[in-house]
Amino acid sequence: MKVLHVITGLAAGGAEQQLRSLLPYLRARCEVAVLTGHGVVADAIERSGVPVHHVGMRGNRDLRAVGRLARLMRRRRYDVVHTHLYRACVYGRLAARLANVPAIVATEHSIGREHVEGRRLTRPIRALYLASELLGHLTVAVSPTVADRLSRWGVPRSRIVVVPNGVDGAAFGFDAALRRRTRERLGLPDGAFVIGGVGRLEPSKRFDELIRALPPFEHVVLLLVGSGSCESRLRELARATGAERRVIFAGESPEVGALMSAMDVLAAPSVEETFGVAVVEALASGLPVLYDTCPAVEDLPPGSAPGARRVAPHRLAAELAELAELAGPPRRMPPPEAVRLYDVRRQADQLDRLYLRLLGAAPTEE
């Protein structure tokens, strides 16, 4: 069975990292098509031996990308096309229909209440999404929260299936030697208390709240992992609050596990999330987590993620200060039940079975 995963870009965002983590565990023979750019995740996927096809899309209205995708699909004769993220879903499903691909699946990673993938949700955007959804056979929601939002948008429940995101817990296990090496690389002293923030530097992630909540202790450092449109504004805020030397912008990185080993707590102040992969990764690393919104935790039975606590925004500064004051030698908790429940192998198995069910017959062989 041959599967083409179509994704908008391959920078180090949550959906992109999720695809990279998933590919080694799928039984299907997979390839990837990326509409725009390249990025560190594309490099990592190619190094793993999975082909990455670059479509070279220029802007949101480059309709030539549809033709290029359709030709690739006809030439490579895929059994399944699986799209990820808004633009890839719109263009990828249309191309797959034109190429007569037998099964067309989309995973919805980033639908919010008022935004989709960081852009304001408008009536035309919603209409285009619903029209393109009809070209596919099924839409995968990464959480029940996303499934509910899709249903409210107008996607029939019969066309939605929930397959939660997966995490390779072993890749995020705490490593004391890796912690030392990563801290040395970042220029962090042994006694530093490191607050971590992981994700795109965009308004919805509210990393500005972390800078404002940074405890006024010299040994406390904020480590932000990711890139985005707010980086310059966040740097200016760090300067304005006098915390410039205590905020490290690590940029995009495919080695999030190493950076989490260097942290002492993960803070996730995002007001709106569709899953919360970074929270689960941090739990796999044994870190305590302070979050505002996280369906990955909230959708689980009580007690599944004891290291994660919901903290109201007005309490964030006090909670971080308390943790920093109590800091001693690095301590790690054992990974909770949530990490097992979100094991990437379970996700891969569900998707492999979904592909076969949609095909309804033996897949073609090359």
Coordinates of C-alpha atoms in Angstrom, one line a residue:
M1 CA 0.0 0.0 0.0
K2 CA 1.4 3.4 -1.1
V3 CA 0.4 6.5 0.7
L4 CA 1.3 10.1 -0.1
H5 CA 1.1 12.6 2.8
V6 CA 0.5 16.1 1.5
I7 CA 1.3 19.0 3.9
T8 CA 1.4 22.7 3.6
G9 CA 5.0 23.2 4.8
L10 CA 7.7 21.4 6.8
A11 CA 9.0 23.9 9.3
A12 CA 9.1 22.7 12.9
G13 CA 5.5 23.1 13.9
G14 CA 3.3 20.7 15.8
A15 CA 1.6 19.1 12.7
E16 CA 4.9 18.9 10.9
Q17 CA 6.6 17.2 13.8
Q18 CA 3.7 15.0 14.3
L19 CA 4.0 13.7 10.7
R20 CA 7.7 13.2 11.1
S21 CA 7.1 11.1 14.3
L22 CA 4.4 9.0 12.7
L23 CA 6.0 8.0 9.4
P24 CA 8.5 5.4 10.8
Y25 CA 5.6 3.4 12.4
L26 CA 3.2 3.2 9.5
R27 CA 3.2 -0.2 7.8
A28 CA 2.2 1.5 4.5
R29 CA 5.0 2.7 2.1
C30 CA 4.9 6.4 2.6
E31 CA 6.1 9.5 0.7
V32 CA 5.6 13.2 1.4
A33 CA 4.6 16.1 -0.8
V34 CA 5.2 19.6 0.7
L35 CA 3.5 22.6 -0.9
T36 CA 5.8 25.4 0.2
G37 CA 9.3 25.8 1.5
H38 CA 11.6 23.2 2.9
G39 CA 12.4 23.4 6.6
V40 CA 14.2 21.4 9.2
V41 CA 11.5 18.7 9.4
A42 CA 11.8 18.1 5.6
D43 CA 15.5 17.5 6.1
A44 CA 14.9 15.1 9.0
I45 CA 12.2 13.1 7.0
E46 CA 14.5 12.8 4.0
R47 CA 17.4 11.5 6.3
S48 CA 15.0 8.8 7.5
G49 CA 14.7 7.5 4.0
V50 CA 11.2 8.8 3.2
P51 CA 11.0 10.6 -0.2
V52 CA 9.9 14.3 0.0
H53 CA 8.5 15.9 -3.1
H54 CA 8.6 19.7 -3.3
V55 CA 5.6 21.2 -5.1
G56 CA 7.0 24.7 -5.2
M57 CA 3.7 26.5 -4.5
R58 CA 3.9 30.3 -4.7
G59 CA 1.2 31.9 -2.6
N60 CA -2.3 30.8 -1.5
R61 CA -3.7 31.2 -5.1
D62 CA -1.1 29.3 -7.1
L63 CA -3.5 27.0 -8.8
R64 CA -0.7 25.4 -10.8
A65 CA 0.2 23.5 -7.7
V66 CA -3.0 21.4 -8.2
G67 CA -1.7 20.3 -11.6
R68 CA 1.7 19.5 -10.3
L69 CA 0.3 17.5 -7.4
A70 CA -2.1 15.6 -9.7
R71 CA 0.7 14.6 -12.1
L72 CA 2.8 13.4 -9.2
M73 CA -0.1 11.3 -7.9
R74 CA -0.8 9.7 -11.4
R75 CA 2.9 9.0 -11.9
R76 CA 3.5 7.4 -8.5
R77 CA 0.1 5.6 -8.4
Y78 CA -0.7 6.0 -4.8
D79 CA -3.4 4.1 -3.1
V80 CA -4.1 6.8 -0.5
V81 CA -3.6 10.5 -0.3
H82 CA -3.5 11.8 3.2
T83 CA -3.5 15.6 3.6
H84 CA -2.5 17.7 6.6
L85 CA -3.3 21.4 7.3
Y86 CA -5.7 23.8 5.6
R87 CA -4.0 24.7 2.4
A88 CA -2.8 21.1 1.7
C89 CA -6.4 19.8 2.4
V90 CA -7.9 22.2 -0.1
Y91 CA -5.3 21.7 -2.9
G92 CA -4.4 18.1 -2.1
R93 CA -8.0 16.7 -2.1
L94 CA -8.8 18.4 -5.4
A95 CA -5.6 17.0 -7.0
A96 CA -6.3 13.5 -5.6
R97 CA -9.8 13.6 -7.2
L98 CA -8.3 14.7 -10.5
A99 CA -5.7 11.8 -10.3
N100 CA -8.4 9.2 -9.4
V101 CA -6.7 8.2 -6.2
P102 CA -8.8 5.5 -4.5
A103 CA -8.8 6.8 -1.0
I104 CA -8.5 10.4 0.2
V105 CA -8.1 11.2 3.9
A106 CA -7.4 14.5 5.7
T107 CA -6.2 15.1 9.2
E108 CA -7.5 18.3 10.8
H109 CA -4.8 19.5 13.2
S110 CA -5.5 23.2 13.7
I111 CA -9.2 24.3 13.7
G112 CA -9.9 26.8 16.5
R113 CA -13.0 28.6 17.5
E114 CA -12.1 31.7 15.6
H115 CA -8.9 30.8 13.8
V116 CA -7.6 28.1 11.5
E117 CA -3.8 27.7 11.4
G118 CA -3.3 31.1 12.8
R119 CA -5.5 33.0 10.3
R120 CA -8.8 34.6 11.2
L121 CA -11.8 32.3 10.3
T122 CA -13.9 34.0 7.7
R123 CA -17.0 32.9 5.9
P124 CA -15.1 32.3 2.5
I125 CA -12.4 30.3 4.3
R126 CA -15.0 28.1 5.9
A127 CA -17.0 27.7 2.7
L128 CA -13.8 26.7 0.8
Y129 CA -12.9 24.2 3.5
L130 CA -16.4 22.6 3.4
A131 CA -16.4 22.4 -0.4
S132 CA -13.0 20.7 -0.4
E133 CA -14.0 18.3 2.4
L134 CA -16.6 16.9 0.1
L135 CA -13.9 15.8 -2.3
G136 CA -12.4 13.5 0.3
H137 CA -13.7 10.3 1.9
L138 CA -13.0 10.9 5.5
T139 CA -11.6 13.6 7.9
V140 CA -9.5 12.6 10.9
A141 CA -9.8 14.8 14.0
V142 CA -6.9 14.8 16.4
S143 CA -9.1 15.1 19.4
P144 CA -12.8 15.0 20.4
T145 CA -12.5 18.8 20.7
V146 CA -11.6 19.1 17.0
A147 CA -14.3 16.6 16.0
D148 CA -16.9 18.8 17.7
R149 CA -15.6 21.9 15.9
L150 CA -15.7 20.1 12.6
S151 CA -19.3 19.1 13.2
R152 CA -20.3 22.6 14.2
W153 CA -18.7 23.8 10.9
G154 CA -21.0 21.5 9.0
V155 CA -18.9 18.4 8.4
P156 CA -21.2 15.3 8.9
R157 CA -20.4 13.2 11.9
S158 CA -20.4 10.2 9.6
R159 CA -17.4 11.6 7.8
I160 CA -15.3 12.3 11.0
V161 CA -13.2 9.8 12.9
V162 CA -11.1 10.7 15.9
V163 CA -7.5 9.4 15.8
P164 CA -5.5 11.2 18.6
N165 CA -2.0 12.5 17.9
G166 CA 0.8 10.2 18.9
V167 CA 4.1 10.7 20.8
D168 CA 7.1 8.5 20.8
G169 CA 7.7 8.5 24.5
A170 CA 11.1 6.9 24.3
A171 CA 12.4 9.8 22.2
F172 CA 11.5 12.2 25.0
G173 CA 12.8 10.2 27.9
F174 CA 15.0 12.2 30.3
D175 CA 18.7 11.8 29.8
A176 CA 21.0 13.5 32.3
A177 CA 24.0 13.5 30.0
L178 CA 21.9 15.0 27.2
R179 CA 20.7 17.7 29.7
R180 CA 24.3 18.6 30.5
R181 CA 25.3 18.8 26.8
T182 CA 22.3 20.8 25.8
R183 CA 22.7 23.3 28.6
E184 CA 26.4 23.7 27.7
R185 CA 25.4 24.4 24.1
L186 CA 22.8 27.0 25.2
G187 CA 25.3 28.6 27.6
L188 CA 23.1 27.7 30.7
P189 CA 24.8 27.4 34.1
D190 CA 24.2 24.2 36.1
G191 CA 22.1 26.0 38.6
A192 CA 19.7 27.7 36.2
F193 CA 16.0 27.0 36.5
V194 CA 14.7 26.7 33.0
I195 CA 11.1 27.4 32.1
G196 CA 10.3 26.0 28.6
G197 CA 7.8 27.1 26.0
V198 CA 7.4 25.0 22.8
G199 CA 5.4 26.0 19.7
R200 CA 5.0 28.5 17.0
L201 CA 5.7 32.1 18.0
E202 CA 2.2 33.2 17.1
P203 CA -0.4 35.3 19.1
S204 CA -2.6 32.3 20.1
K205 CA 0.3 30.7 21.9
R206 CA 0.5 33.7 24.3
F207 CA 4.3 33.4 24.9
D208 CA 4.2 37.1 25.8
E209 CA 2.5 36.0 29.0
L210 CA 5.5 33.8 29.8
I211 CA 7.9 36.7 29.4
R212 CA 5.7 38.9 31.6
A213 CA 5.4 36.1 34.2
L214 CA 9.1 35.4 34.3
P215 CA 10.1 35.3 38.0
P216 CA 12.6 38.1 38.8
F217 CA 15.3 35.7 40.0
E218 CA 18.7 35.8 38.1
H219 CA 18.9 32.0 38.0
V220 CA 15.6 31.7 36.1
V221 CA 15.7 31.5 32.3
L222 CA 12.9 31.2 29.7
L223 CA 13.7 28.9 26.8
L224 CA 11.4 29.4 23.8
V225 CA 11.5 26.7 21.1
G226 CA 10.0 27.6 17.8
S227 CA 9.7 30.5 15.3
G228 CA 6.9 32.6 13.9
S229 CA 5.5 36.1 13.2
C230 CA 5.7 37.3 16.8
E231 CA 9.4 36.7 17.4
S232 CA 10.5 40.3 16.9
R233 CA 7.7 41.5 19.2
L234 CA 8.6 39.0 21.8
R235 CA 12.3 40.0 21.7
E236 CA 11.2 43.6 22.1
L237 CA 9.0 42.7 25.1
A238 CA 12.0 40.9 26.7
R239 CA 14.1 44.0 26.3
A240 CA 11.3 46.3 27.6
T241 CA 10.8 44.2 30.7
G242 CA 14.6 43.9 31.5
A243 CA 14.6 40.2 30.8
E244 CA 16.5 40.2 27.5
R245 CA 19.5 38.2 28.9
R246 CA 17.2 35.6 30.5
V247 CA 15.1 34.8 27.5
I248 CA 16.6 32.3 24.9
F249 CA 15.1 32.0 21.5
A250 CA 16.2 28.6 20.3
G251 CA 14.3 28.8 17.0
E252 CA 13.1 25.9 15.0
S253 CA 14.6 22.6 16.0
P254 CA 13.9 18.9 15.2
E255 CA 15.5 18.0 18.5
V256 CA 12.8 19.0 20.9
G257 CA 13.5 16.1 23.2
A258 CA 17.1 17.3 23.9
L259 CA 15.8 20.8 24.6
M260 CA 13.1 19.4 27.0
S261 CA 15.9 17.6 28.8
A262 CA 17.4 21.0 29.5
M263 CA 14.1 22.3 31.0
D264 CA 12.7 22.2 34.5
V265 CA 9.1 22.9 33.7
L266 CA 7.0 23.4 30.6
A267 CA 4.6 26.3 30.5
A268 CA 1.8 26.2 27.9
P269 CA -0.3 29.4 28.2
S270 CA -2.1 29.0 24.9
V271 CA -5.8 30.0 25.2
E272 CA -6.8 27.7 22.4
E273 CA -5.4 24.3 21.4
T274 CA -6.7 21.4 19.3
F275 CA -4.5 18.8 21.1
G276 CA -1.4 19.9 22.9
V277 CA 1.4 17.7 21.6
A278 CA 4.1 19.6 23.5
V279 CA 2.4 18.9 26.8
V280 CA 2.4 15.2 26.2
E281 CA 6.0 15.3 25.1
A282 CA 6.9 17.1 28.3
L283 CA 5.1 14.5 30.4
A284 CA 7.1 11.8 28.5
S285 CA 10.2 13.7 29.6
G286 CA 9.1 13.7 33.2
L287 CA 8.6 17.5 33.4
P288 CA 5.9 19.2 35.4
V289 CA 3.5 21.1 33.1
L290 CA 1.5 24.3 33.7
Y291 CA -1.1 24.8 31.0
D292 CA -4.2 26.9 30.2
T293 CA -5.9 24.8 27.5
C294 CA -5.0 21.2 26.5
P295 CA -7.5 18.8 25.0
A296 CA -4.9 16.0 25.2
V297 CA -5.1 16.2 29.0
E298 CA -8.7 17.3 29.4
D299 CA -10.1 14.5 27.1
L300 CA -8.5 11.8 29.3
P301 CA -9.9 10.1 32.5
P302 CA -9.0 11.9 35.7
G303 CA -5.5 11.0 37.0
S304 CA -4.0 10.1 33.6
A305 CA -1.6 13.1 33.6
P306 CA -0.8 13.9 37.3
G307 CA 2.2 16.1 36.3
A308 CA 0.0 18.5 34.3
R309 CA -1.9 21.3 36.1
R310 CA -4.3 23.8 34.6
V311 CA -3.3 27.3 35.8
A312 CA -5.4 30.4 35.3
P313 CA -3.4 33.2 33.5
H314 CA -3.5 35.5 36.6
R315 CA -1.9 32.7 38.6
L316 CA 0.9 31.8 36.2
A317 CA 3.6 34.2 37.6
A318 CA 3.0 33.1 41.2
E319 CA 3.1 29.4 40.2
L320 CA 6.3 29.8 38.3
A321 CA 7.9 31.8 41.1
E322 CA 7.0 29.1 43.6
L323 CA 8.6 26.3 41.4
A324 CA 11.7 28.4 40.9
E325 CA 12.1 29.1 44.6
L326 CA 11.8 25.4 45.4
A327 CA 14.2 24.3 42.7
G328 CA 17.0 21.9 43.6
P329 CA 18.7 19.2 41.6
P330 CA 16.8 18.2 38.5
R331 CA 14.0 15.8 39.3
R332 CA 11.9 13.9 36.8
M333 CA 8.6 12.1 37.3
P334 CA 7.9 8.7 35.7
P335 CA 5.9 9.1 32.4
P336 CA 2.2 9.0 33.3
E337 CA -0.6 6.9 31.8
A338 CA -1.3 9.7 29.3
V339 CA 2.0 8.9 27.4
R340 CA 1.0 5.3 26.9
L341 CA -2.5 6.2 25.8
Y342 CA -1.0 8.6 23.2
D343 CA 1.7 6.2 22.0
V344 CA 2.5 6.9 18.3
R345 CA 2.3 3.2 17.6
R346 CA -1.3 3.1 18.5
Q347 CA -1.9 6.1 16.2
A348 CA -0.1 4.4 13.3
D349 CA -2.0 1.2 13.7
Q350 CA -5.4 3.1 13.7
L351 CA -4.4 4.9 10.5
D352 CA -3.1 1.8 8.7
R353 CA -6.4 0.0 9.5
L354 CA -8.3 3.1 8.3
Y355 CA -6.5 3.2 5.0
L356 CA -7.3 -0.5 4.4
R357 CA -11.0 0.0 5.3
L358 CA -11.3 2.9 2.9
L359 CA -9.7 0.9 0.1
G360 CA -12.0 -2.0 0.7
A361 CA -9.8 -4.3 -1.4
A362 CA -6.2 -5.3 -1.8
P363 CA -4.1 -2.2 -2.5
T364 CA -2.2 -2.0 -5.8
E365 CA 1.4 -3.2 -6.0
E366 CA 4.1 -1.4 -7.8

